[in-house]
Amino acid sequence: MKHPGMINKIIDNVNDVFEWSEENFSKVKNIIEKYPNGRQQSAVIPLLDLAQRQNKGWLHKKAIEKVAETVSMSFIRVLEVATFYSMFNLEPIGKNYIQICRTTPCWLRGSNKLSEVAKDITGCKLGETSNDKKFTVVEVECLGACCNAPMVQINDDYYEDLDENSFRDILKNLAKDNKVKKGSQIGRQSSDPRRDK
Ligand code: FES
């Protein structure tokens, strides 16, 4: 399986450019100021995240170079960070970035079935983007919502207590650009014990 964040080759098209937008430039200053003097390089992860958000969800070489320049790090060290964490994408992604948690609690509760549903509805294999660019589907490790397993992250939101039917409905609605219910799909408050059993 190829995860968008796990590629050997960084994308470097001649037409790619990256400069901080005016709005993000002031955010960059605020982020860096959170770190002690001499420790500004610790801002590399939030800055990569900011650059990725500015660049429609992925990082090409010019964007990574800009982050490196901003925190006075070598390009290769910033690339090491960008390739280590699955939250960074080194290829363009679809409108709905589907991250299916496959770690033990979610797997025991059926995450492999959710992956099959995602492949069926989107037409993507794992690590691929659909032809209509609406979906990118990947499997990731624990996203920290194990109490409500199985769960999936779509863009910035969590969808929890899923089963094949509820996940299928969510994906079908996203395919039609309809609104979908976020969070627990069985109405659980936070990680309260389930009351339906
Ligand atoms: S195992 Fe899926 S959120 Fe932790």
Short mmCIF file of N, CA, C and O and ligand atoms in Angstrom, two decimals, residues 100-107 111 140-151 158, ligand 1:
data_model
loop_
_atom_site.label_atom_id
_atom_site.label_comp_id
_atom_site.label_asym_id
_atom_site.label_seq_id
_atom_site.Cartn_x
_atom_site.Cartn_y
_atom_site.Cartn_z
N ILE A 100 -8.63 5.78 7.42
CA ILE A 100 -9.28 4.70 8.16
C ILE A 100 -8.30 4.14 9.18
O ILE A 100 -7.23 3.66 8.82
N CYS A 101 -8.70 4.23 10.46
CA CYS A 101 -7.81 3.69 11.50
C CYS A 101 -7.83 2.17 11.44
O CYS A 101 -8.89 1.56 11.45
N ARG A 102 -6.63 1.57 11.40
CA ARG A 102 -6.57 0.10 11.27
C ARG A 102 -5.87 -0.55 12.47
O ARG A 102 -5.56 -1.73 12.44
N THR A 103 -5.61 0.23 13.52
CA THR A 103 -4.90 -0.33 14.69
C THR A 103 -5.86 -1.21 15.51
O THR A 103 -7.08 -1.16 15.32
N THR A 104 -5.30 -2.02 16.39
CA THR A 104 -6.01 -3.16 16.98
C THR A 104 -7.44 -2.89 17.44
O THR A 104 -8.36 -3.62 17.03
N PRO A 105 -7.73 -1.87 18.30
CA PRO A 105 -9.13 -1.70 18.72
C PRO A 105 -10.08 -1.49 17.54
O PRO A 105 -11.16 -2.08 17.50
N CYS A 106 -9.67 -0.67 16.57
CA CYS A 106 -10.55 -0.45 15.41
C CYS A 106 -10.61 -1.71 14.55
O CYS A 106 -11.67 -2.05 14.00
N TRP A 107 -9.49 -2.42 14.43
CA TRP A 107 -9.48 -3.63 13.62
C TRP A 107 -10.39 -4.70 14.21
O TRP A 107 -11.17 -5.35 13.51
N SER A 111 -12.58 -2.55 11.28
CA SER A 111 -12.05 -1.53 10.37
C SER A 111 -11.75 -2.09 8.98
O SER A 111 -11.83 -1.36 7.98
N VAL A 140 -4.50 4.34 8.34
CA VAL A 140 -3.50 4.93 9.23
C VAL A 140 -3.51 4.19 10.56
O VAL A 140 -4.40 3.39 10.81
N GLU A 141 -2.54 4.50 11.39
CA GLU A 141 -2.49 3.89 12.72
C GLU A 141 -3.33 4.75 13.68
O GLU A 141 -3.80 5.82 13.32
N CYS A 142 -3.42 4.28 14.92
CA CYS A 142 -4.36 4.81 15.92
C CYS A 142 -4.49 6.34 15.89
O CYS A 142 -3.50 7.07 15.96
N LEU A 143 -5.74 6.79 15.83
CA LEU A 143 -6.02 8.22 15.81
C LEU A 143 -6.52 8.71 17.17
O LEU A 143 -7.02 9.82 17.30
N GLY A 144 -6.42 7.85 18.17
CA GLY A 144 -6.68 8.29 19.54
C GLY A 144 -8.14 8.34 19.93
O GLY A 144 -8.50 9.02 20.89
N ALA A 145 -9.01 7.68 19.18
CA ALA A 145 -10.43 7.64 19.55
C ALA A 145 -10.87 6.19 19.69
O ALA A 145 -11.99 5.82 19.34
N CYS A 146 -9.99 5.37 20.27
CA CYS A 146 -10.21 3.91 20.34
C CYS A 146 -11.50 3.56 21.07
O CYS A 146 -12.12 2.54 20.78
N CYS A 147 -11.92 4.38 22.07
CA CYS A 147 -13.13 4.07 22.83
C CYS A 147 -14.33 3.96 21.90
O CYS A 147 -15.29 3.25 22.21
N ASN A 148 -14.31 4.69 20.82
CA ASN A 148 -15.45 4.73 19.91
C ASN A 148 -15.13 4.03 18.60
O ASN A 148 -15.58 4.44 17.54
N ALA A 149 -14.34 2.97 18.69
CA ALA A 149 -13.94 2.21 17.50
C ALA A 149 -15.13 1.46 16.90
O ALA A 149 -16.03 1.06 17.66
N PRO A 150 -15.12 1.24 15.59
CA PRO A 150 -14.11 1.71 14.65
C PRO A 150 -14.39 3.15 14.22
O PRO A 150 -15.52 3.58 14.20
N MET A 151 -13.34 3.84 13.89
CA MET A 151 -13.49 5.24 13.53
C MET A 151 -12.65 5.58 12.31
O MET A 151 -11.71 4.88 11.95
N TYR A 158 -13.70 13.66 12.92
CA TYR A 158 -13.76 12.24 13.28
C TYR A 158 -15.20 11.73 13.09
O TYR A 158 -16.17 12.42 13.42
S1 FES B 1 -7.23 2.07 17.41
FE1 FES B 1 -8.50 3.28 16.13
S2 FES B 1 -8.54 5.17 17.19
FE2 FES B 1 -7.19 3.96 18.38
#
